[in-house]
Amino acid sequence: MAGVYTPPVQTLIDELGRLPGVGPKSAQRIAFHLLKLPAADVERLASAIHEAKERVRFCERCFNVAEATLCPICADDRRDGTILCVVEESRDIVALERTGEFRGRYHVLLGCMNPLEGIGPEHLKIRELVDRLRGEPVEEIVICTNPNTEGEVTAMYLARLLTPLGLRVTRLASGLPVGGDLEYADELTLGRAFEGRRAVES
Amino acid sequence: MAGVYTPPVQTLIDELGRLPGVGPKSAQRIAFHLLKLPAADVERLASAIHEAKERVRFCERCFNVAEATLCPICADDRRDGTILCVVEESRDIVALERTGEFRGRYHVLLGCMNPLEGIGPEHLKIRELVDRLRGEPVEEIVICTNPNTEGEVTAMYLARLLTPLGLRVTRLASGLPVGGDLEYADELTLGRAFEGRRAVES
């Protein structure tokens, strides 16, 4: 395909194709969409990218996205400092905040361990987590990595690292999604749900 | 979710979510990817968008993407001016050029008719196509819109519009994809393939 599109179009397609989840076909589709769009709309996208890149940084304490040294959660004195949720990404904080269940603080790893892609604990904000534990009154760490292979590997590593420090280390429960159908649950999820079964309160 | 992310992040997610094929989840994923990326890499994407938007325009004759008044195909005197492929988008030209079968010229509609979304013939470059026919020695028009509902509606409209002008109007053949498996073909494709069956040359 090289040389078929004029160079600025090909460059745009190539750059879009580097984005996560954007394959060559979608990159083409997005590129031509941008070319057809009014210049003002494209300018809005470009400046949103600029603006975010310029104004947004990572919280110095928990590595959540922030516009100041600390993110709004770290800057909020009313949050409970004794319990810490460890998540992979900032977007997981948004999901947890939506539940309204948690009033503690967070720590963002900025990824998860992935031996196949050569991402080890040293590439994540794990040392920074251990450093925090020295200065903060944390009693419980809830590991909230994703319930997939990489997330489990990361959770296992963290549990082994943190338990000897005398903390309570917990993990989010796995099981049937609320509103789901038992019939359609995969056997792994169903197995986990069985393993984690609880006495019915009456 | 409003107000959960800091405004520059939310704006970026919203703008990315407007792109075709990018849902709210992928918009979030791409936004956080961009935030974690080195500034130079993000700059490359932003300037690719700028560059393409600045340098690329549509060919005045056929509405293919171009860096000059005419696209490379329209500017090439060796192309056969008696046969014209009508396509929906520039990317379809790239696909047809790759076959190496066609040495004629093109006309890009910049979309297809979609009654449900209110896109009628007046939103496409159809008037411009008819105008071209007055000044150019076109004898055959090959309608190369996509073999889906919108493409078929557009093809039908064009056929009715152009046939009375005394041109030969043809349509790309529908049928089984080469290398495909008869067993897995959907009934519509198989029906078309049957309808368009040919005598075997021996």
JSON list of C-alpha atoms in Angstrom, two decimals, chain B:
[
{"chain": "B", "resi": 1, "resn": "MET", "atom": "CA", "xyz": [-19.64, 10.16, 34.57]},
{"chain": "B", "resi": 2, "resn": "ALA", "atom": "CA", "xyz": [-19.61, 13.93, 34.07]},
{"chain": "B", "resi": 3, "resn": "GLY", "atom": "CA", "xyz": [-17.20, 15.71, 36.34]},
{"chain": "B", "resi": 4, "resn": "VAL", "atom": "CA", "xyz": [-15.35, 12.59, 37.40]},
{"chain": "B", "resi": 5, "resn": "TYR", "atom": "CA", "xyz": [-12.34, 13.17, 35.17]},
{"chain": "B", "resi": 6, "resn": "THR", "atom": "CA", "xyz": [-10.60, 16.53, 35.26]},
{"chain": "B", "resi": 7, "resn": "PRO", "atom": "CA", "xyz": [-12.04, 18.68, 32.44]},
{"chain": "B", "resi": 8, "resn": "PRO", "atom": "CA", "xyz": [-9.11, 18.43, 29.95]},
{"chain": "B", "resi": 9, "resn": "VAL", "atom": "CA", "xyz": [-9.24, 14.63, 30.17]},
{"chain": "B", "resi": 10, "resn": "GLN", "atom": "CA", "xyz": [-13.02, 14.57, 29.75]},
{"chain": "B", "resi": 11, "resn": "THR", "atom": "CA", "xyz": [-12.83, 16.93, 26.76]},
{"chain": "B", "resi": 12, "resn": "LEU", "atom": "CA", "xyz": [-10.21, 14.71, 25.14]},
{"chain": "B", "resi": 13, "resn": "ILE", "atom": "CA", "xyz": [-12.36, 11.59, 25.72]},
{"chain": "B", "resi": 14, "resn": "ASP", "atom": "CA", "xyz": [-15.40, 13.37, 24.27]},
{"chain": "B", "resi": 15, "resn": "GLU", "atom": "CA", "xyz": [-13.53, 14.52, 21.17]},
{"chain": "B", "resi": 16, "resn": "LEU", "atom": "CA", "xyz": [-12.02, 11.07, 20.56]},
{"chain": "B", "resi": 17, "resn": "GLY", "atom": "CA", "xyz": [-15.48, 9.53, 21.02]},
{"chain": "B", "resi": 18, "resn": "ARG", "atom": "CA", "xyz": [-16.74, 11.49, 18.00]},
{"chain": "B", "resi": 19, "resn": "LEU", "atom": "CA", "xyz": [-14.44, 9.59, 15.66]},
{"chain": "B", "resi": 20, "resn": "PRO", "atom": "CA", "xyz": [-16.07, 6.84, 13.60]},
{"chain": "B", "resi": 21, "resn": "GLY", "atom": "CA", "xyz": [-15.84, 3.41, 15.20]},
{"chain": "B", "resi": 22, "resn": "VAL", "atom": "CA", "xyz": [-14.51, 4.80, 18.49]},
{"chain": "B", "resi": 23, "resn": "GLY", "atom": "CA", "xyz": [-16.97, 4.07, 21.33]},
{"chain": "B", "resi": 24, "resn": "PRO", "atom": "CA", "xyz": [-16.81, 5.60, 24.82]},
{"chain": "B", "resi": 25, "resn": "LYS", "atom": "CA", "xyz": [-14.62, 2.75, 26.14]},
{"chain": "B", "resi": 26, "resn": "SER", "atom": "CA", "xyz": [-12.04, 3.00, 23.33]},
{"chain": "B", "resi": 27, "resn": "ALA", "atom": "CA", "xyz": [-12.07, 6.79, 23.63]},
{"chain": "B", "resi": 28, "resn": "GLN", "atom": "CA", "xyz": [-11.11, 6.42, 27.29]},
{"chain": "B", "resi": 29, "resn": "ARG", "atom": "CA", "xyz": [-8.44, 3.88, 26.44]},
{"chain": "B", "resi": 30, "resn": "ILE", "atom": "CA", "xyz": [-6.94, 6.06, 23.72]},
{"chain": "B", "resi": 31, "resn": "ALA", "atom": "CA", "xyz": [-7.06, 9.16, 25.94]},
{"chain": "B", "resi": 32, "resn": "PHE", "atom": "CA", "xyz": [-5.14, 7.48, 28.77]},
{"chain": "B", "resi": 33, "resn": "HIS", "atom": "CA", "xyz": [-2.73, 6.00, 26.28]},
{"chain": "B", "resi": 34, "resn": "LEU", "atom": "CA", "xyz": [-2.01, 9.51, 24.97]},
{"chain": "B", "resi": 35, "resn": "LEU", "atom": "CA", "xyz": [-1.55, 10.85, 28.50]},
{"chain": "B", "resi": 36, "resn": "LYS", "atom": "CA", "xyz": [1.05, 8.18, 29.28]},
{"chain": "B", "resi": 37, "resn": "LEU", "atom": "CA", "xyz": [2.89, 8.59, 25.97]},
{"chain": "B", "resi": 38, "resn": "PRO", "atom": "CA", "xyz": [6.06, 10.72, 25.69]},
{"chain": "B", "resi": 39, "resn": "ALA", "atom": "CA", "xyz": [5.14, 14.26, 24.59]},
{"chain": "B", "resi": 40, "resn": "ALA", "atom": "CA", "xyz": [7.11, 13.86, 21.34]},
{"chain": "B", "resi": 41, "resn": "ASP", "atom": "CA", "xyz": [5.00, 10.91, 20.21]},
{"chain": "B", "resi": 42, "resn": "VAL", "atom": "CA", "xyz": [1.77, 12.79, 20.89]},
{"chain": "B", "resi": 43, "resn": "GLU", "atom": "CA", "xyz": [3.18, 15.79, 19.04]},
{"chain": "B", "resi": 44, "resn": "ARG", "atom": "CA", "xyz": [3.77, 13.54, 16.00]},
{"chain": "B", "resi": 45, "resn": "LEU", "atom": "CA", "xyz": [0.09, 12.55, 15.96]},
{"chain": "B", "resi": 46, "resn": "ALA", "atom": "CA", "xyz": [-1.13, 16.13, 16.41]},
{"chain": "B", "resi": 47, "resn": "SER", "atom": "CA", "xyz": [1.13, 17.40, 13.64]},
{"chain": "B", "resi": 48, "resn": "ALA", "atom": "CA", "xyz": [0.14, 14.55, 11.31]},
{"chain": "B", "resi": 49, "resn": "ILE", "atom": "CA", "xyz": [-3.47, 15.70, 11.75]},
{"chain": "B", "resi": 50, "resn": "HIS", "atom": "CA", "xyz": [-2.50, 19.33, 11.14]},
{"chain": "B", "resi": 51, "resn": "GLU", "atom": "CA", "xyz": [-0.32, 18.51, 8.16]},
{"chain": "B", "resi": 52, "resn": "ALA", "atom": "CA", "xyz": [-2.93, 16.33, 6.46]},
{"chain": "B", "resi": 53, "resn": "LYS", "atom": "CA", "xyz": [-5.64, 18.90, 7.07]},
{"chain": "B", "resi": 54, "resn": "GLU", "atom": "CA", "xyz": [-3.45, 21.69, 5.73]},
{"chain": "B", "resi": 55, "resn": "ARG", "atom": "CA", "xyz": [-1.92, 20.02, 2.69]},
{"chain": "B", "resi": 56, "resn": "VAL", "atom": "CA", "xyz": [-4.60, 17.62, 1.55]},
{"chain": "B", "resi": 57, "resn": "ARG", "atom": "CA", "xyz": [-7.66, 18.70, -0.38]},
{"chain": "B", "resi": 58, "resn": "PHE", "atom": "CA", "xyz": [-10.05, 17.02, -2.76]},
{"chain": "B", "resi": 59, "resn": "CYS", "atom": "CA", "xyz": [-9.33, 16.74, -6.49]},
{"chain": "B", "resi": 60, "resn": "GLU", "atom": "CA", "xyz": [-11.42, 19.35, -8.34]},
{"chain": "B", "resi": 61, "resn": "ARG", "atom": "CA", "xyz": [-12.41, 16.84, -10.96]},
{"chain": "B", "resi": 62, "resn": "CYS", "atom": "CA", "xyz": [-12.94, 13.48, -9.24]},
{"chain": "B", "resi": 63, "resn": "PHE", "atom": "CA", "xyz": [-12.88, 14.35, -5.48]},
{"chain": "B", "resi": 64, "resn": "ASN", "atom": "CA", "xyz": [-10.10, 11.87, -4.73]},
{"chain": "B", "resi": 65, "resn": "VAL", "atom": "CA", "xyz": [-7.66, 13.13, -2.07]},
{"chain": "B", "resi": 66, "resn": "ALA", "atom": "CA", "xyz": [-5.01, 15.32, -3.67]},
{"chain": "B", "resi": 67, "resn": "GLU", "atom": "CA", "xyz": [-2.18, 17.66, -2.84]},
{"chain": "B", "resi": 68, "resn": "ALA", "atom": "CA", "xyz": [-2.73, 19.78, -5.98]},
{"chain": "B", "resi": 69, "resn": "THR", "atom": "CA", "xyz": [-5.78, 20.95, -7.94]},
{"chain": "B", "resi": 70, "resn": "LEU", "atom": "CA", "xyz": [-5.94, 17.52, -9.59]},
{"chain": "B", "resi": 71, "resn": "CYS", "atom": "CA", "xyz": [-5.18, 14.15, -8.02]},
{"chain": "B", "resi": 72, "resn": "PRO", "atom": "CA", "xyz": [-2.35, 12.03, -9.50]},
{"chain": "B", "resi": 73, "resn": "ILE", "atom": "CA", "xyz": [-4.83, 9.90, -11.46]},
{"chain": "B", "resi": 74, "resn": "CYS", "atom": "CA", "xyz": [-6.67, 12.84, -13.02]},
{"chain": "B", "resi": 75, "resn": "ALA", "atom": "CA", "xyz": [-3.32, 14.47, -13.81]},
{"chain": "B", "resi": 76, "resn": "ASP", "atom": "CA", "xyz": [-2.10, 11.32, -15.60]},
{"chain": "B", "resi": 77, "resn": "ASP", "atom": "CA", "xyz": [-2.75, 11.63, -19.37]},
{"chain": "B", "resi": 78, "resn": "ARG", "atom": "CA", "xyz": [-2.17, 7.91, -19.94]},
{"chain": "B", "resi": 79, "resn": "ARG", "atom": "CA", "xyz": [-5.35, 6.93, -18.10]},
{"chain": "B", "resi": 80, "resn": "ASP", "atom": "CA", "xyz": [-8.29, 5.90, -20.29]},
{"chain": "B", "resi": 81, "resn": "GLY", "atom": "CA", "xyz": [-10.87, 8.65, -20.22]},
{"chain": "B", "resi": 82, "resn": "THR", "atom": "CA", "xyz": [-13.68, 6.57, -21.75]},
{"chain": "B", "resi": 83, "resn": "ILE", "atom": "CA", "xyz": [-14.32, 4.46, -18.65]},
{"chain": "B", "resi": 84, "resn": "LEU", "atom": "CA", "xyz": [-15.11, 5.81, -15.19]},
{"chain": "B", "resi": 85, "resn": "CYS", "atom": "CA", "xyz": [-15.37, 3.93, -11.88]},
{"chain": "B", "resi": 86, "resn": "VAL", "atom": "CA", "xyz": [-17.75, 5.61, -9.43]},
{"chain": "B", "resi": 87, "resn": "VAL", "atom": "CA", "xyz": [-16.72, 4.88, -5.82]},
{"chain": "B", "resi": 88, "resn": "GLU", "atom": "CA", "xyz": [-17.91, 5.98, -2.38]},
{"chain": "B", "resi": 89, "resn": "GLU", "atom": "CA", "xyz": [-14.56, 7.00, -0.92]},
{"chain": "B", "resi": 90, "resn": "SER", "atom": "CA", "xyz": [-10.92, 7.61, -1.85]},
{"chain": "B", "resi": 91, "resn": "ARG", "atom": "CA", "xyz": [-9.91, 4.43, -0.04]},
{"chain": "B", "resi": 92, "resn": "ASP", "atom": "CA", "xyz": [-11.95, 2.45, -2.59]},
{"chain": "B", "resi": 93, "resn": "ILE", "atom": "CA", "xyz": [-9.69, 3.86, -5.32]},
{"chain": "B", "resi": 94, "resn": "VAL", "atom": "CA", "xyz": [-6.70, 2.45, -3.46]},
{"chain": "B", "resi": 95, "resn": "ALA", "atom": "CA", "xyz": [-8.38, -0.97, -3.34]},
{"chain": "B", "resi": 96, "resn": "LEU", "atom": "CA", "xyz": [-9.21, -0.90, -7.07]},
{"chain": "B", "resi": 97, "resn": "GLU", "atom": "CA", "xyz": [-5.74, 0.34, -8.04]},
{"chain": "B", "resi": 98, "resn": "ARG", "atom": "CA", "xyz": [-4.23, -2.60, -6.17]},
{"chain": "B", "resi": 99, "resn": "THR", "atom": "CA", "xyz": [-6.02, -5.04, -8.47]},
{"chain": "B", "resi": 100, "resn": "GLY", "atom": "CA", "xyz": [-4.06, -3.62, -11.43]},
{"chain": "B", "resi": 101, "resn": "GLU", "atom": "CA", "xyz": [-7.13, -4.37, -13.59]},
{"chain": "B", "resi": 102, "resn": "PHE", "atom": "CA", "xyz": [-8.32, -0.87, -14.26]},
{"chain": "B", "resi": 103, "resn": "ARG", "atom": "CA", "xyz": [-6.65, 1.86, -16.31]},
{"chain": "B", "resi": 104, "resn": "GLY", "atom": "CA", "xyz": [-9.57, 4.29, -16.54]},
{"chain": "B", "resi": 105, "resn": "ARG", "atom": "CA", "xyz": [-10.53, 7.20, -14.33]},
{"chain": "B", "resi": 106, "resn": "TYR", "atom": "CA", "xyz": [-12.56, 7.60, -11.13]},
{"chain": "B", "resi": 107, "resn": "HIS", "atom": "CA", "xyz": [-15.26, 9.68, -9.52]},
{"chain": "B", "resi": 108, "resn": "VAL", "atom": "CA", "xyz": [-15.59, 9.77, -5.72]},
{"chain": "B", "resi": 109, "resn": "LEU", "atom": "CA", "xyz": [-19.07, 10.38, -4.33]},
{"chain": "B", "resi": 110, "resn": "LEU", "atom": "CA", "xyz": [-17.73, 11.18, -0.84]},
{"chain": "B", "resi": 111, "resn": "GLY", "atom": "CA", "xyz": [-20.28, 8.91, 0.79]},
{"chain": "B", "resi": 112, "resn": "CYS", "atom": "CA", "xyz": [-23.36, 6.92, -0.10]},
{"chain": "B", "resi": 113, "resn": "MET", "atom": "CA", "xyz": [-27.09, 7.50, 0.11]},
{"chain": "B", "resi": 114, "resn": "ASN", "atom": "CA", "xyz": [-28.56, 6.69, 3.50]},
{"chain": "B", "resi": 115, "resn": "PRO", "atom": "CA", "xyz": [-32.26, 7.57, 3.82]},
{"chain": "B", "resi": 116, "resn": "LEU", "atom": "CA", "xyz": [-32.28, 6.69, 7.54]},
{"chain": "B", "resi": 117, "resn": "GLU", "atom": "CA", "xyz": [-29.58, 9.27, 8.25]},
{"chain": "B", "resi": 118, "resn": "GLY", "atom": "CA", "xyz": [-31.07, 11.75, 5.82]},
{"chain": "B", "resi": 119, "resn": "ILE", "atom": "CA", "xyz": [-28.21, 11.51, 3.32]},
{"chain": "B", "resi": 120, "resn": "GLY", "atom": "CA", "xyz": [-29.72, 11.96, -0.14]},
{"chain": "B", "resi": 121, "resn": "PRO", "atom": "CA", "xyz": [-28.18, 12.32, -3.61]},
{"chain": "B", "resi": 122, "resn": "GLU", "atom": "CA", "xyz": [-27.83, 16.07, -3.08]},
{"chain": "B", "resi": 123, "resn": "HIS", "atom": "CA", "xyz": [-25.25, 15.41, -0.33]},
{"chain": "B", "resi": 124, "resn": "LEU", "atom": "CA", "xyz": [-23.02, 13.41, -2.67]},
{"chain": "B", "resi": 125, "resn": "LYS", "atom": "CA", "xyz": [-20.89, 14.50, -5.63]},
{"chain": "B", "resi": 126, "resn": "ILE", "atom": "CA", "xyz": [-23.53, 13.29, -8.12]},
{"chain": "B", "resi": 127, "resn": "ARG", "atom": "CA", "xyz": [-24.28, 16.62, -9.78]},
{"chain": "B", "resi": 128, "resn": "GLU", "atom": "CA", "xyz": [-20.52, 17.00, -10.31]},
{"chain": "B", "resi": 129, "resn": "LEU", "atom": "CA", "xyz": [-20.48, 13.55, -11.93]},
{"chain": "B", "resi": 130, "resn": "VAL", "atom": "CA", "xyz": [-23.20, 14.52, -14.39]},
{"chain": "B", "resi": 131, "resn": "ASP", "atom": "CA", "xyz": [-21.34, 17.77, -15.13]},
{"chain": "B", "resi": 132, "resn": "ARG", "atom": "CA", "xyz": [-18.18, 15.78, -15.92]},
{"chain": "B", "resi": 133, "resn": "LEU", "atom": "CA", "xyz": [-20.04, 13.62, -18.43]},
{"chain": "B", "resi": 134, "resn": "ARG", "atom": "CA", "xyz": [-20.72, 16.72, -20.54]},
{"chain": "B", "resi": 135, "resn": "GLY", "atom": "CA", "xyz": [-17.06, 17.57, -20.97]},
{"chain": "B", "resi": 136, "resn": "GLU", "atom": "CA", "xyz": [-15.41, 14.15, -20.95]},
{"chain": "B", "resi": 137, "resn": "PRO", "atom": "CA", "xyz": [-15.47, 11.31, -23.51]},
{"chain": "B", "resi": 138, "resn": "VAL", "atom": "CA", "xyz": [-16.95, 8.77, -21.06]},
{"chain": "B", "resi": 139, "resn": "GLU", "atom": "CA", "xyz": [-18.56, 5.70, -22.65]},
{"chain": "B", "resi": 140, "resn": "GLU", "atom": "CA", "xyz": [-18.91, 3.35, -19.69]},
{"chain": "B", "resi": 141, "resn": "ILE", "atom": "CA", "xyz": [-19.57, 3.96, -16.00]},
{"chain": "B", "resi": 142, "resn": "VAL", "atom": "CA", "xyz": [-18.76, 1.13, -13.58]},
{"chain": "B", "resi": 143, "resn": "ILE", "atom": "CA", "xyz": [-20.69, 1.63, -10.35]},
{"chain": "B", "resi": 144, "resn": "CYS", "atom": "CA", "xyz": [-18.38, 0.45, -7.54]},
{"chain": "B", "resi": 145, "resn": "THR", "atom": "CA", "xyz": [-20.39, 1.37, -4.45]},
{"chain": "B", "resi": 146, "resn": "ASN", "atom": "CA", "xyz": [-20.25, -1.15, -1.59]},
{"chain": "B", "resi": 147, "resn": "PRO", "atom": "CA", "xyz": [-22.35, -4.32, -1.80]},
{"chain": "B", "resi": 148, "resn": "ASN", "atom": "CA", "xyz": [-24.47, -3.34, 1.22]},
{"chain": "B", "resi": 149, "resn": "THR", "atom": "CA", "xyz": [-27.91, -1.72, 1.53]},
{"chain": "B", "resi": 150, "resn": "GLU", "atom": "CA", "xyz": [-26.69, 1.88, 1.25]},
{"chain": "B", "resi": 151, "resn": "GLY", "atom": "CA", "xyz": [-24.34, 1.06, -1.60]},
{"chain": "B", "resi": 152, "resn": "GLU", "atom": "CA", "xyz": [-27.11, -0.76, -3.48]},
{"chain": "B", "resi": 153, "resn": "VAL", "atom": "CA", "xyz": [-29.55, 2.13, -3.04]},
{"chain": "B", "resi": 154, "resn": "THR", "atom": "CA", "xyz": [-26.92, 4.52, -4.37]},
{"chain": "B", "resi": 155, "resn": "ALA", "atom": "CA", "xyz": [-26.11, 2.20, -7.30]},
{"chain": "B", "resi": 156, "resn": "MET", "atom": "CA", "xyz": [-29.80, 1.93, -8.19]},
{"chain": "B", "resi": 157, "resn": "TYR", "atom": "CA", "xyz": [-30.22, 5.70, -8.11]},
{"chain": "B", "resi": 158, "resn": "LEU", "atom": "CA", "xyz": [-27.14, 6.23, -10.29]},
{"chain": "B", "resi": 159, "resn": "ALA", "atom": "CA", "xyz": [-28.20, 3.56, -12.78]},
{"chain": "B", "resi": 160, "resn": "ARG", "atom": "CA", "xyz": [-31.61, 5.21, -13.23]},
{"chain": "B", "resi": 161, "resn": "LEU", "atom": "CA", "xyz": [-30.02, 8.63, -13.58]},
{"chain": "B", "resi": 162, "resn": "LEU", "atom": "CA", "xyz": [-27.25, 7.66, -15.99]},
{"chain": "B", "resi": 163, "resn": "THR", "atom": "CA", "xyz": [-28.72, 5.00, -18.28]},
{"chain": "B", "resi": 164, "resn": "PRO", "atom": "CA", "xyz": [-30.99, 7.51, -20.11]},
{"chain": "B", "resi": 165, "resn": "LEU", "atom": "CA", "xyz": [-27.87, 9.52, -21.01]},
{"chain": "B", "resi": 166, "resn": "GLY", "atom": "CA", "xyz": [-26.89, 6.78, -23.46]},
{"chain": "B", "resi": 167, "resn": "LEU", "atom": "CA", "xyz": [-23.94, 5.46, -21.48]},
{"chain": "B", "resi": 168, "resn": "ARG", "atom": "CA", "xyz": [-23.09, 1.85, -20.72]},
{"chain": "B", "resi": 169, "resn": "VAL", "atom": "CA", "xyz": [-23.72, 1.54, -16.97]},
{"chain": "B", "resi": 170, "resn": "THR", "atom": "CA", "xyz": [-22.28, -1.54, -15.22]},
{"chain": "B", "resi": 171, "resn": "ARG", "atom": "CA", "xyz": [-21.91, -2.75, -11.65]},
{"chain": "B", "resi": 172, "resn": "LEU", "atom": "CA", "xyz": [-19.14, -4.78, -9.99]},
{"chain": "B", "resi": 173, "resn": "ALA", "atom": "CA", "xyz": [-20.03, -8.48, -9.82]},
{"chain": "B", "resi": 174, "resn": "SER", "atom": "CA", "xyz": [-21.28, -9.90, -6.52]},
{"chain": "B", "resi": 175, "resn": "GLY", "atom": "CA", "xyz": [-20.45, -13.49, -5.63]},
{"chain": "B", "resi": 176, "resn": "LEU", "atom": "CA", "xyz": [-18.31, -15.79, -3.55]},
{"chain": "B", "resi": 177, "resn": "PRO", "atom": "CA", "xyz": [-15.06, -14.26, -2.33]},
{"chain": "B", "resi": 178, "resn": "VAL", "atom": "CA", "xyz": [-12.00, -15.94, -3.85]},
{"chain": "B", "resi": 179, "resn": "GLY", "atom": "CA", "xyz": [-10.53, -18.39, -1.35]},
{"chain": "B", "resi": 180, "resn": "GLY", "atom": "CA", "xyz": [-13.79, -18.46, 0.58]},
{"chain": "B", "resi": 181, "resn": "ASP", "atom": "CA", "xyz": [-15.70, -21.56, 1.59]},
{"chain": "B", "resi": 182, "resn": "LEU", "atom": "CA", "xyz": [-19.11, -22.23, 0.03]},
{"chain": "B", "resi": 183, "resn": "GLU", "atom": "CA", "xyz": [-20.26, -23.75, 3.28]},
{"chain": "B", "resi": 184, "resn": "TYR", "atom": "CA", "xyz": [-19.73, -20.50, 5.17]},
{"chain": "B", "resi": 185, "resn": "ALA", "atom": "CA", "xyz": [-21.16, -18.13, 2.57]},
{"chain": "B", "resi": 186, "resn": "ASP", "atom": "CA", "xyz": [-24.32, -16.31, 3.66]},
{"chain": "B", "resi": 187, "resn": "GLU", "atom": "CA", "xyz": [-27.43, -17.04, 1.61]},
{"chain": "B", "resi": 188, "resn": "LEU", "atom": "CA", "xyz": [-27.53, -13.58, 0.03]},
{"chain": "B", "resi": 189, "resn": "THR", "atom": "CA", "xyz": [-23.99, -13.86, -1.33]},
{"chain": "B", "resi": 190, "resn": "LEU", "atom": "CA", "xyz": [-24.60, -17.40, -2.45]},
{"chain": "B", "resi": 191, "resn": "GLY", "atom": "CA", "xyz": [-27.85, -16.31, -4.15]},
{"chain": "B", "resi": 192, "resn": "ARG", "atom": "CA", "xyz": [-25.99, -13.55, -5.99]},
{"chain": "B", "resi": 193, "resn": "ALA", "atom": "CA", "xyz": [-23.26, -15.96, -6.99]},
{"chain": "B", "resi": 194, "resn": "PHE", "atom": "CA", "xyz": [-25.86, -18.33, -8.43]},
{"chain": "B", "resi": 195, "resn": "GLU", "atom": "CA", "xyz": [-27.69, -15.54, -10.21]},
{"chain": "B", "resi": 196, "resn": "GLY", "atom": "CA", "xyz": [-24.44, -14.37, -11.81]},
{"chain": "B", "resi": 197, "resn": "ARG", "atom": "CA", "xyz": [-23.14, -17.83, -12.76]},
{"chain": "B", "resi": 198, "resn": "ARG", "atom": "CA", "xyz": [-21.09, -18.06, -15.95]},
{"chain": "B", "resi": 199, "resn": "ALA", "atom": "CA", "xyz": [-20.37, -20.68, -18.57]},
{"chain": "B", "resi": 200, "resn": "VAL", "atom": "CA", "xyz": [-17.06, -22.40, -17.83]},
{"chain": "B", "resi": 201, "resn": "GLU", "atom": "CA", "xyz": [-14.53, -21.69, -20.55]},
{"chain": "B", "resi": 202, "resn": "SER", "atom": "CA", "xyz": [-12.79, -24.82, -21.72]}
]
